[in-house]
Coordinates of C-alpha atoms in Angstrom, one line a residue:
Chain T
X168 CA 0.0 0.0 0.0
X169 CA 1.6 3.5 -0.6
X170 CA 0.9 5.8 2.1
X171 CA 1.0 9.3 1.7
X172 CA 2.0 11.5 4.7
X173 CA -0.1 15.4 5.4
X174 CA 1.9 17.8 7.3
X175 CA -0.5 18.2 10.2
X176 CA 1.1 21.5 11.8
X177 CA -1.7 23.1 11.6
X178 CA -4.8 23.5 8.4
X179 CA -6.9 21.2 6.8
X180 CA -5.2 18.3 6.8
X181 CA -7.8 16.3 7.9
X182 CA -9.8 17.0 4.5
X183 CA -6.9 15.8 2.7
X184 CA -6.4 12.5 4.6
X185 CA -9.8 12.2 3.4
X186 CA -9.3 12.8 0.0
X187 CA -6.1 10.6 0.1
X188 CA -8.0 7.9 1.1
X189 CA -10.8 8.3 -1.8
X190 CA -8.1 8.3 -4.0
X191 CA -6.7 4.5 -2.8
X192 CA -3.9 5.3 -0.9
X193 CA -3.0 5.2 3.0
X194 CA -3.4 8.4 4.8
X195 CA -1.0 9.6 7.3
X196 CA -0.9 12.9 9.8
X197 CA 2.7 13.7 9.9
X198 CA 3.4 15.9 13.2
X199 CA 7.1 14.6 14.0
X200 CA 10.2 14.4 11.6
X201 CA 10.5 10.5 12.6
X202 CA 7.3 9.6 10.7
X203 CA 9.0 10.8 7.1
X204 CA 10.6 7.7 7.2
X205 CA 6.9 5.7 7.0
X206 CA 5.8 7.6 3.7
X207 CA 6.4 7.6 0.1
X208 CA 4.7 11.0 -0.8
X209 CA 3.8 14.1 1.2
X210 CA 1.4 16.6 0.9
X211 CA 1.8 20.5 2.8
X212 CA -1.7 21.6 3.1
X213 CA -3.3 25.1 3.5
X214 CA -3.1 26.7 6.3
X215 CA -1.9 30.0 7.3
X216 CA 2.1 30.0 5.6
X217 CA 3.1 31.9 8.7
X218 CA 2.0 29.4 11.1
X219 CA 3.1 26.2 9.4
X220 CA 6.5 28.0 8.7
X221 CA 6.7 28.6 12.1
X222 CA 5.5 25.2 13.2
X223 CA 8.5 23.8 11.1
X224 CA 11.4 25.8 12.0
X225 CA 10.2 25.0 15.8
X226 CA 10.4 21.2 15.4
X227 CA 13.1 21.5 12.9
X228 CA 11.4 19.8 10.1
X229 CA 12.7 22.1 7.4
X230 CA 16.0 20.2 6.4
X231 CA 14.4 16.8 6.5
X232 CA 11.7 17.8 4.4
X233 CA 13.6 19.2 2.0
X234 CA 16.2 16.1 2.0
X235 CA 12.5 14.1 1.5
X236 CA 12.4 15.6 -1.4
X237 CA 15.7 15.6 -2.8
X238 CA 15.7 11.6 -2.5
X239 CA 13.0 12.2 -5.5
X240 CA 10.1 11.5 -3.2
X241 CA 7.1 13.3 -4.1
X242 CA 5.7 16.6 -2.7
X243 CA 2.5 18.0 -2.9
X244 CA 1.8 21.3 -1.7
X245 CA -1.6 23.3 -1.9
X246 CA -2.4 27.0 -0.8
X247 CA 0.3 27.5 1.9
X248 CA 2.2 24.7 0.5
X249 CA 2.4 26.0 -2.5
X250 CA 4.1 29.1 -0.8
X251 CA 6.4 26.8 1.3
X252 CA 8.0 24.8 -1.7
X253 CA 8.6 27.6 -4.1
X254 CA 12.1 29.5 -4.9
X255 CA 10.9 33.3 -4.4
X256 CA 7.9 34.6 -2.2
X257 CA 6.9 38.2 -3.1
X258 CA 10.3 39.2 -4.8
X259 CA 12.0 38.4 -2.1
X260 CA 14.6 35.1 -1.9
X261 CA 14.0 34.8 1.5
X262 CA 12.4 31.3 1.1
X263 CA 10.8 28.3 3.1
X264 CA 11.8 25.0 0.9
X265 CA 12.5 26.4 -2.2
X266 CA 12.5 23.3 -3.8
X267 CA 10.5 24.4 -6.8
X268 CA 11.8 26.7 -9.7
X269 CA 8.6 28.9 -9.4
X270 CA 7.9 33.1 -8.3
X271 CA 4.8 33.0 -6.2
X272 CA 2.7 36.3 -4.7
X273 CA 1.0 35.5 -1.6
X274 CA -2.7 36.7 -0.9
X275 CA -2.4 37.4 -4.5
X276 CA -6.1 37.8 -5.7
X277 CA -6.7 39.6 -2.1
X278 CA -8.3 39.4 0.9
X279 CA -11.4 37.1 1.9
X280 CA -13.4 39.0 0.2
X281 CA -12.3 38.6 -2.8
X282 CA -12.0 34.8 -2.5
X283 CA -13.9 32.5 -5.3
X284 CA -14.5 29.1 -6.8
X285 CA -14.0 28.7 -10.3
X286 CA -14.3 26.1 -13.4
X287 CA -10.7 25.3 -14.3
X288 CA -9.0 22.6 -17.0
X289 CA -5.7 21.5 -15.4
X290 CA -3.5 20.1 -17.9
X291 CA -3.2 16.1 -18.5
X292 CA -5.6 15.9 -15.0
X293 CA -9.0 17.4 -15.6
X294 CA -11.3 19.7 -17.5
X295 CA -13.5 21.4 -15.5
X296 CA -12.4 20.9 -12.2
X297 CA -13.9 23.2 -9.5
X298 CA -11.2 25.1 -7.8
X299 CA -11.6 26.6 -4.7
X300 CA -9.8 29.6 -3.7
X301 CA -8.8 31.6 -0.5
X302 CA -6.9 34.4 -0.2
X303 CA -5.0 32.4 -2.7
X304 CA -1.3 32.7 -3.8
X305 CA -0.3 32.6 -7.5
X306 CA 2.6 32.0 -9.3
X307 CA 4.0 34.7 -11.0
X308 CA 6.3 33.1 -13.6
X309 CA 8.3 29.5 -13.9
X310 CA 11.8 28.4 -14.0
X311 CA 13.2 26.2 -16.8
X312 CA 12.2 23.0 -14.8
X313 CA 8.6 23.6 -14.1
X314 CA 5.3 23.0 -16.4
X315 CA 2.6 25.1 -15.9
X316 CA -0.1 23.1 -15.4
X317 CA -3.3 26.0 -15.2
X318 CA -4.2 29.8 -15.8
X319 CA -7.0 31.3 -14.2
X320 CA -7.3 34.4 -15.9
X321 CA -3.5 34.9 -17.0
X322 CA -2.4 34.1 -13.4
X323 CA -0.9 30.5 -13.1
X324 CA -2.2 28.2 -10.3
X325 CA -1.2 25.4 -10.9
X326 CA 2.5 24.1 -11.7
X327 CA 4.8 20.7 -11.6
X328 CA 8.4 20.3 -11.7
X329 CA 9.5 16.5 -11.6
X330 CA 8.7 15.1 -8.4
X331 CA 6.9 18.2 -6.8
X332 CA 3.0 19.4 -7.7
X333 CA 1.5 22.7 -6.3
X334 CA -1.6 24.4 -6.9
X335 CA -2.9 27.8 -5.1
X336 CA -6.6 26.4 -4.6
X337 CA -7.9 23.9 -2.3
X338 CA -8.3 20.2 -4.1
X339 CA -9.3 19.1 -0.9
X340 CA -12.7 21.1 0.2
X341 CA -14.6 19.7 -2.6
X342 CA -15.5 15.7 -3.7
X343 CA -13.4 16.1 -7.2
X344 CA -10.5 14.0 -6.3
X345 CA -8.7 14.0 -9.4
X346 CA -6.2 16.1 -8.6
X347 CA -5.5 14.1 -5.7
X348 CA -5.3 11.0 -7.7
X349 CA -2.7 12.3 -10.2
X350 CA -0.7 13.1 -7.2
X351 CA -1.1 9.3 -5.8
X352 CA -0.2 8.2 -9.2
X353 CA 3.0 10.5 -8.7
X354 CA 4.1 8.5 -5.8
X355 CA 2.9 5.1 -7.3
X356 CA 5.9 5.8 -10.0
X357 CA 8.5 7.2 -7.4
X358 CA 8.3 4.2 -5.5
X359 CA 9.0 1.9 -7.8
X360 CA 11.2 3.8 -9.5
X361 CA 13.1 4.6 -6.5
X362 CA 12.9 0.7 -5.3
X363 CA 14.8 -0.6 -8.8
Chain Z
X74 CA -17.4 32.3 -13.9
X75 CA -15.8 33.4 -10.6
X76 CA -18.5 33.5 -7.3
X77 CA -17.6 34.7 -4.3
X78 CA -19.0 34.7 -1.0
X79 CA -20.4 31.0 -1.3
X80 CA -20.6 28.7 1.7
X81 CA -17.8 26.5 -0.1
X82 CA -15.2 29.7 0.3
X83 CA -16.8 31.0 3.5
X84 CA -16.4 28.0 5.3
X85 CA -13.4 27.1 3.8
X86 CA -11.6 29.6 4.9
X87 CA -12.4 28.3 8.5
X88 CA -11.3 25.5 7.6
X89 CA -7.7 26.8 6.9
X90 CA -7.6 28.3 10.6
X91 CA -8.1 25.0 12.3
X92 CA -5.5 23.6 14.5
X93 CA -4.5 27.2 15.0
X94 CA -4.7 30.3 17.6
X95 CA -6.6 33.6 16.8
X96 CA -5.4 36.0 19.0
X97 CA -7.3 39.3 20.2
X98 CA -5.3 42.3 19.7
X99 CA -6.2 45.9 19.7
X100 CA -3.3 47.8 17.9
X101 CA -0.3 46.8 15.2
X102 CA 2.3 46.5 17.9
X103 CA 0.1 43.5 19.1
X104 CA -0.8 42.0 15.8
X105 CA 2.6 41.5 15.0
X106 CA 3.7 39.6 18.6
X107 CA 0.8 37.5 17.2
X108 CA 2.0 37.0 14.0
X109 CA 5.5 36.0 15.4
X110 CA 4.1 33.5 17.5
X111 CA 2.3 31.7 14.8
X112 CA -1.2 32.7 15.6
X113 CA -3.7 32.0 11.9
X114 CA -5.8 35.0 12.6
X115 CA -5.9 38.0 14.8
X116 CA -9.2 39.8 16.3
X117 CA -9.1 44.0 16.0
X118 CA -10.7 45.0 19.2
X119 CA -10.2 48.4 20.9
X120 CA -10.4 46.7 24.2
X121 CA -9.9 42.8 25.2
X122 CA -13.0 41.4 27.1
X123 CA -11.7 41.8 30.7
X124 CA -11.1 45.6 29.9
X125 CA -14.7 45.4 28.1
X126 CA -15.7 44.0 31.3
X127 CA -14.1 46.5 33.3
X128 CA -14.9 49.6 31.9
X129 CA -18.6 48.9 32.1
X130 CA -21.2 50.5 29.5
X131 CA -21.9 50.2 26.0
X132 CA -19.3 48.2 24.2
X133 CA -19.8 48.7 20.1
X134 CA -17.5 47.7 17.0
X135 CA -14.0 49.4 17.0
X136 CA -12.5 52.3 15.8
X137 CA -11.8 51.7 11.9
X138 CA -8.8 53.1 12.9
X139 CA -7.8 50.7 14.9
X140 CA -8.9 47.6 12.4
X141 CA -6.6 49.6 9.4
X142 CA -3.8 49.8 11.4
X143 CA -3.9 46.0 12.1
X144 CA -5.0 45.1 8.6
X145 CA -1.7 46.9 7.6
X146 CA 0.5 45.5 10.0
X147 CA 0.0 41.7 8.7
X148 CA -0.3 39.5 6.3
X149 CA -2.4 37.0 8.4
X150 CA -6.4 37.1 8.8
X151 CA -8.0 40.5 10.3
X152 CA -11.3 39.8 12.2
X153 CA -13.4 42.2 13.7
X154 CA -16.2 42.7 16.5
X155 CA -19.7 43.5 15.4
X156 CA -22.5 43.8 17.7
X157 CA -25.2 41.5 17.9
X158 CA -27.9 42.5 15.1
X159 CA -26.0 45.7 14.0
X160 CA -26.5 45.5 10.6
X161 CA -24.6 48.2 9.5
X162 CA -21.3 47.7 11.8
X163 CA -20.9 44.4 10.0
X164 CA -21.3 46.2 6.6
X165 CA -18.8 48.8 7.5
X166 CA -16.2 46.1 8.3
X167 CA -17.2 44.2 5.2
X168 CA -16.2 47.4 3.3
X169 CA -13.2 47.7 5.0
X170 CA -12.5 44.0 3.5
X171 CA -11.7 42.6 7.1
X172 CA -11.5 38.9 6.6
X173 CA -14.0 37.5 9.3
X174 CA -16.8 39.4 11.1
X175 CA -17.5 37.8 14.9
X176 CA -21.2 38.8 15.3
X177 CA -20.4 38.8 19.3
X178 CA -21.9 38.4 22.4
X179 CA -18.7 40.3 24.0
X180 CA -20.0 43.9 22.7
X181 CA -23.6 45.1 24.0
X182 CA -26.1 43.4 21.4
X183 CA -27.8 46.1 19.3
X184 CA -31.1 44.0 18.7
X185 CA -32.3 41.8 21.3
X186 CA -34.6 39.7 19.3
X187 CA -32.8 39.3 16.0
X188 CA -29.7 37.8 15.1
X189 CA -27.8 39.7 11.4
X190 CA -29.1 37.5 8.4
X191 CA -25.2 36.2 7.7
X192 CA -26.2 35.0 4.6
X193 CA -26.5 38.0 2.6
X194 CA -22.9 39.2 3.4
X195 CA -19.7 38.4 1.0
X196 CA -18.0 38.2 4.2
X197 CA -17.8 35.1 6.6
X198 CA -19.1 35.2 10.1
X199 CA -18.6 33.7 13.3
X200 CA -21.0 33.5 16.5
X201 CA -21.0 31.9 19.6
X202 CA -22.9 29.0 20.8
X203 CA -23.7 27.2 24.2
X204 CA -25.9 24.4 22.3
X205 CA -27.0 22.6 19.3
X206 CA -29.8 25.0 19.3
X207 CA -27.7 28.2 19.2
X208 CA -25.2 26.5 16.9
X209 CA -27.8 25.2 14.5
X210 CA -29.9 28.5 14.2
X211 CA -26.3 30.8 13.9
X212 CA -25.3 27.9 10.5
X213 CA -29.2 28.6 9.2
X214 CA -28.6 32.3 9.4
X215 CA -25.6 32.2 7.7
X216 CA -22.7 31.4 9.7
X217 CA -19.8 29.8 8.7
X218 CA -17.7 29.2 11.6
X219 CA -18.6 28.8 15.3
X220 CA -17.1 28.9 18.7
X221 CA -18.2 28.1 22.3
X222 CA -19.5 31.3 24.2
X223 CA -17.4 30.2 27.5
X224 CA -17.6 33.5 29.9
X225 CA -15.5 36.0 28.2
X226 CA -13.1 38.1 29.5
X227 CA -12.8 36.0 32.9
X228 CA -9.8 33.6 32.2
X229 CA -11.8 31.0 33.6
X230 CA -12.1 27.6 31.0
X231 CA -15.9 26.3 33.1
X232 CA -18.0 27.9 30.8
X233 CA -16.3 27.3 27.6
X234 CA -15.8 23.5 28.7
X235 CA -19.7 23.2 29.5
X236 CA -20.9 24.4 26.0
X237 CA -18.1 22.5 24.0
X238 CA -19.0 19.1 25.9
X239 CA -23.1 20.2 25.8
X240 CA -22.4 20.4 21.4
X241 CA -20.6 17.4 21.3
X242 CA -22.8 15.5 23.5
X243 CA -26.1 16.7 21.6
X244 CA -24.2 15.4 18.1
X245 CA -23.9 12.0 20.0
X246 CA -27.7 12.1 21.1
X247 CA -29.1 13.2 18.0
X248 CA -26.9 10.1 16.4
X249 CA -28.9 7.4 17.9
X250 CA -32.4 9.2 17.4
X251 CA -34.6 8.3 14.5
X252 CA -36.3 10.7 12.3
X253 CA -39.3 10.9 14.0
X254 CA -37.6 11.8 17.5
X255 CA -35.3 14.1 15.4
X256 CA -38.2 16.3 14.8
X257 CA -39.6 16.7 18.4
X258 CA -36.1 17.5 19.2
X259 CA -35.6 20.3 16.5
X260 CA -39.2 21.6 17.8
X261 CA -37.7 21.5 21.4
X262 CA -34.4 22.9 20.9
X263 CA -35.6 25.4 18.2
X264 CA -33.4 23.9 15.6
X265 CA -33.8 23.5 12.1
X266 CA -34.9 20.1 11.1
X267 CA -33.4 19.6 8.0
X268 CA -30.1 20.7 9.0
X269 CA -30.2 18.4 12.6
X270 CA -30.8 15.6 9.9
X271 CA -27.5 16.7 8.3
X272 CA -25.7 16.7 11.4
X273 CA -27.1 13.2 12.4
X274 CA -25.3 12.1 9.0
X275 CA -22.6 13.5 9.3
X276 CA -21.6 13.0 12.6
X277 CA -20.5 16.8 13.3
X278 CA -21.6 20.0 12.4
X279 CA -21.3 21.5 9.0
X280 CA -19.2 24.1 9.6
X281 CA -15.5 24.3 12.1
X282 CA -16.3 24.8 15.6
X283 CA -13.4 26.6 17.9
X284 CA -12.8 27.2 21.8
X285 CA -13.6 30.8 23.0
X286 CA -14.2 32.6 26.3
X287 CA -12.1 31.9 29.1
X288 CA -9.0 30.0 27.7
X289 CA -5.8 31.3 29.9
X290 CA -2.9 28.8 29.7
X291 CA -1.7 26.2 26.9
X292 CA -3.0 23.6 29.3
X293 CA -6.3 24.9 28.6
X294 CA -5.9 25.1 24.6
X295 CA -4.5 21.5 24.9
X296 CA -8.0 20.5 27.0
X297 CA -10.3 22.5 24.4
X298 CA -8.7 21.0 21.8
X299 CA -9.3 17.2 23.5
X300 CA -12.9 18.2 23.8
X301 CA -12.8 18.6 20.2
X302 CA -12.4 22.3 19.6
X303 CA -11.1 22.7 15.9
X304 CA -9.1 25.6 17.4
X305 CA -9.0 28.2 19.9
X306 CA -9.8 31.8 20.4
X307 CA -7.7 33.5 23.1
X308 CA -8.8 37.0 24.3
X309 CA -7.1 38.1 27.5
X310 CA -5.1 35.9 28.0
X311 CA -2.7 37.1 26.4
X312 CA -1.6 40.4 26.3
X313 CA -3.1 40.1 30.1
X314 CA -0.3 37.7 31.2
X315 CA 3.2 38.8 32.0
X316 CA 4.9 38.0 28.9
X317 CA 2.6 38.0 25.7
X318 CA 5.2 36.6 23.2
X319 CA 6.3 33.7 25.5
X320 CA 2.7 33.2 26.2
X321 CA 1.7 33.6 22.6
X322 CA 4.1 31.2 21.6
X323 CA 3.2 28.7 23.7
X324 CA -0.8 28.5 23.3
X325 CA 0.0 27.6 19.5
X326 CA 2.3 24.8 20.4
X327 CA 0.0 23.4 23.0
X328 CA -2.8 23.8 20.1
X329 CA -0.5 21.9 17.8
X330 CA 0.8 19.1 20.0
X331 CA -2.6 19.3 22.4
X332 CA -1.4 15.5 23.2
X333 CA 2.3 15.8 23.8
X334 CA 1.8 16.4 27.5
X335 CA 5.8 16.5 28.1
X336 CA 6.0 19.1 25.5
X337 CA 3.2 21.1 27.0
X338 CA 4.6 20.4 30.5
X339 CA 8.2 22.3 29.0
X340 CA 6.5 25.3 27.4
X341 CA 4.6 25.8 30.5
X342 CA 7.7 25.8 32.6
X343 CA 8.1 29.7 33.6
X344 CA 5.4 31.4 31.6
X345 CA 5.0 33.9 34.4
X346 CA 1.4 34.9 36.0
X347 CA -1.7 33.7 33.6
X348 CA -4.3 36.1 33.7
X349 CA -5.7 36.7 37.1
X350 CA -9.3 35.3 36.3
X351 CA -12.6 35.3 37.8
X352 CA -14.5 32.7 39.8
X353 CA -18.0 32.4 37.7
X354 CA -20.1 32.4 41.1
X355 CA -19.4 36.1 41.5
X356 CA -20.9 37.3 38.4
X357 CA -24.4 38.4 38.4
X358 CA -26.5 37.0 35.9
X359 CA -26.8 40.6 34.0
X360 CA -22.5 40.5 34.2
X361 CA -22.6 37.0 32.0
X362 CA -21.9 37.7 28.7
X363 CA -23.3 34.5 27.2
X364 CA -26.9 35.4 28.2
X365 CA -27.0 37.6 25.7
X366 CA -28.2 36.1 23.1
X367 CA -29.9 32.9 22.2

């Protein structure tokens, strides 16, 4: 069975666990760096950036989630996530993971107010997939490495460089699980691949 | 295309709060010491519920002032205060674009009879509830994120423990009923059938459900959040204790590890004083807060 682990530091990783599950895999709340060891794929939920960024430098889990990915294990990081694996956070370098080669705005469509669902075709995973977002990130350009994997409205939100997937809205508040799925499919491939 | 304001986003954005702190604050200095420590949210207020308490008289919304300057000092969620049934102070906020409205029991209600239809707003609201009545009637109006009531402003958990444990207990109950009994209780408890029916489903309410009203220490967010509290609201207790940050910090860590008893035990260790707190049998029933509404 390939489990997948959510960084439960603070968000909705609960929802996602959920949504893991739909999708045939093994859900796992990761809260301490020892349990990295028991997953093959790991997603960084939403959440308030601030707080899980916190949350990671107090218990130290920056380095070994970063190594985590390095090894070529999957990462999957949604809303905050997104923030926390990308290379530049409103112009400035000072970064969380920065294991993805992308530019991302924070609160970038504005406040609560201003949040929204919308219809969305994600590249190779879905046409019309309901995308929910709040106070929503997007990424402002890609590095040679990443795909853009979805506009909404000229602003991408939705973007995968090999082993790492992000995406500004929230797969896991509605019951459209394919975003989900191509992520566990993801993780299906590392593992073998990384076990030959 | 694009909607906004729908329950999905409203709710949602509760959602992305849980397992976090929401701290109340009343200028930028404040905000950011909450920020720092990790808190998801802050609360504008021109005066924490003790000092609400305190100064007596009419409490109302805040200063717009005083909600700018924090919604320029971070980068996290700005709530503010609104009376109870004070139509217009929850529109001026919504103008203002803060990101939560608490329709709350801590200011001096402005309509005793009627609650604000939440639904109507682009803006998400949160109220207070003892019950499965109050909590049920808040969700039909429109609310997308509740809390417990506790007793405000007196650093005393009782209160807040009694209507956590009373919602929790009535989701149990209303479990093992069938529908026929389900609709002598929603005529008993004044709650909307449909939605009790939902619940029953489900097995919890519909929308996130946090701890307010008398939380003081991290042991106290760690037993709210055992109760079940998706989160927790903390008022005065913190910039009432000795040393906000320290304190700050440590109330999201004992919400994040709200098991880890040794970990809670260390960030306990030298906090200072807590709050000084009152003892609930003192207050006259016109000095308890969550009478006022129902």
């Amino acid at each position: 069975m390939t489990t997948i682990g959510v960084l439960g530091l603070q968000g909705a990783f609960r929802e996602h666990i959920r949504s893991v599950e739909a999708s045939g895999a093994e859900g796992m709340v990761v809260k301490k760096i020892e349990q990295l060891d028991e997953i093959d794929g790991l997603i960084i939920p939403g959440g308030e950036s601030t707080t899980i960024r916190r949350l990671i430098d107090k218990y130290n889990f920056l380095e070994p989630i970063r190594q985590f990915g390095q090894q070529g294990k999957p990462i999957f990081g949604t809303c905050a996530g997104l923030i926390l694996l990308a290379s530049e956070i409103d112009g400035s370098y000072d970064v969380h993971l920065g294991l993805m080669d992308i530019r991302v705005r924070r609160n970038a469509f504005g406040r609560q107010r201003e949040s929204f669902e919308a219809p969305l075709d994600i590249k190779g995973v879905a046409d019309q997939y309901n995308a929910v977002f709040i106070r929503a990130p997007y990424i402002e350009g890609v590095g040679d490495g990443a795909t853009v994997l979805a506009e909404y409205e000229g602003n991408i939100v939705a973007a995968k460089q090999d082993n790492f997937l992000a995406c500004s809205f929230h797969p896991e508040l509605t019951d459209d699980h394919r975003l989900t799925e191509h992520f566990v499919q993801m993780v299906e491939a590392s593992k073998k691949s990384l076990a030959s | 295309m694009a909607q906004t304001g729908t329950d999905r986003v409203k709710r949602g954005m509760a959602e992305m709060q849980k397992g976090g702190v929401i701290m109340d604050v009343v200028n930028a200095e404040q905000a950011k010491i909450a920020e720092e420590a990790g808190a998801v949210a802050v609360m504008a207020l021109e005066r924490v519920p003790s000092d609400i308490r305190a100064a007596g008289g009419v409490a109302r919304m805040a200063d717009p002032t005083i909600v700018e300057e924090v919604m320029n000092a971070v980068s996290i969620p700005v709530m503010a205060k609104a009376r109870i049934g004070h139509i217009t102070e929850a529109r001026v906020l919504e103008s203002m674009g803060v990101d939560y409205i608490d329709e709350s029991e801590v200011l001096t209600p402005a309509d005793e009879i009627y609650h604000i239809k939440k639904d109507d707003y682009t803006v998400p609201f949160v109220c207070g509830c003892r019950n499965l009545g109050e909590a049920t009637r808040r969700i039909r109006e429109g609310a997308s994120m509740l809390r417990t009531k506790g007793e405000p402003g007196t650093g005393n958990i009782v209160e807040a423990v009694s209507h956590m444990r009373q919602v929790q207990s009535q989701i149990r109950q209303l479990q093992s009923m069938s529908e026929d009994e389900v609709m002598v209780y929603a005529k008993d408890h004044g709650a909307p059938f449909d939605l009790l029916l939902e619940i029953r489903e489900e097995g919890r309410l519909p929308v996130v459900n946090f701890a307010a009203g008398g939380i003081a220490t991290p042991a106290d967010a760690s037993l709210m959040m055992q109760l079940g509290a998706d989160g927790v609201f903390v008022g005065s207790g913190i910039f009432k204790s000795d040393n906000p940050a320290k304190f700050a910090r440590a109330i999201v860590e004992a919400t994040t590890h709200y098991d880890d008893y040794k970990l809670i035990a260390e960030i306990s260790k030298g906090l200072g004083t807590a709050m000084k707190g009152i003892e609930m049998s003192t207050l006259t029933e016109d000095q308890r807060m969550q009478e006022r509404s129902q």
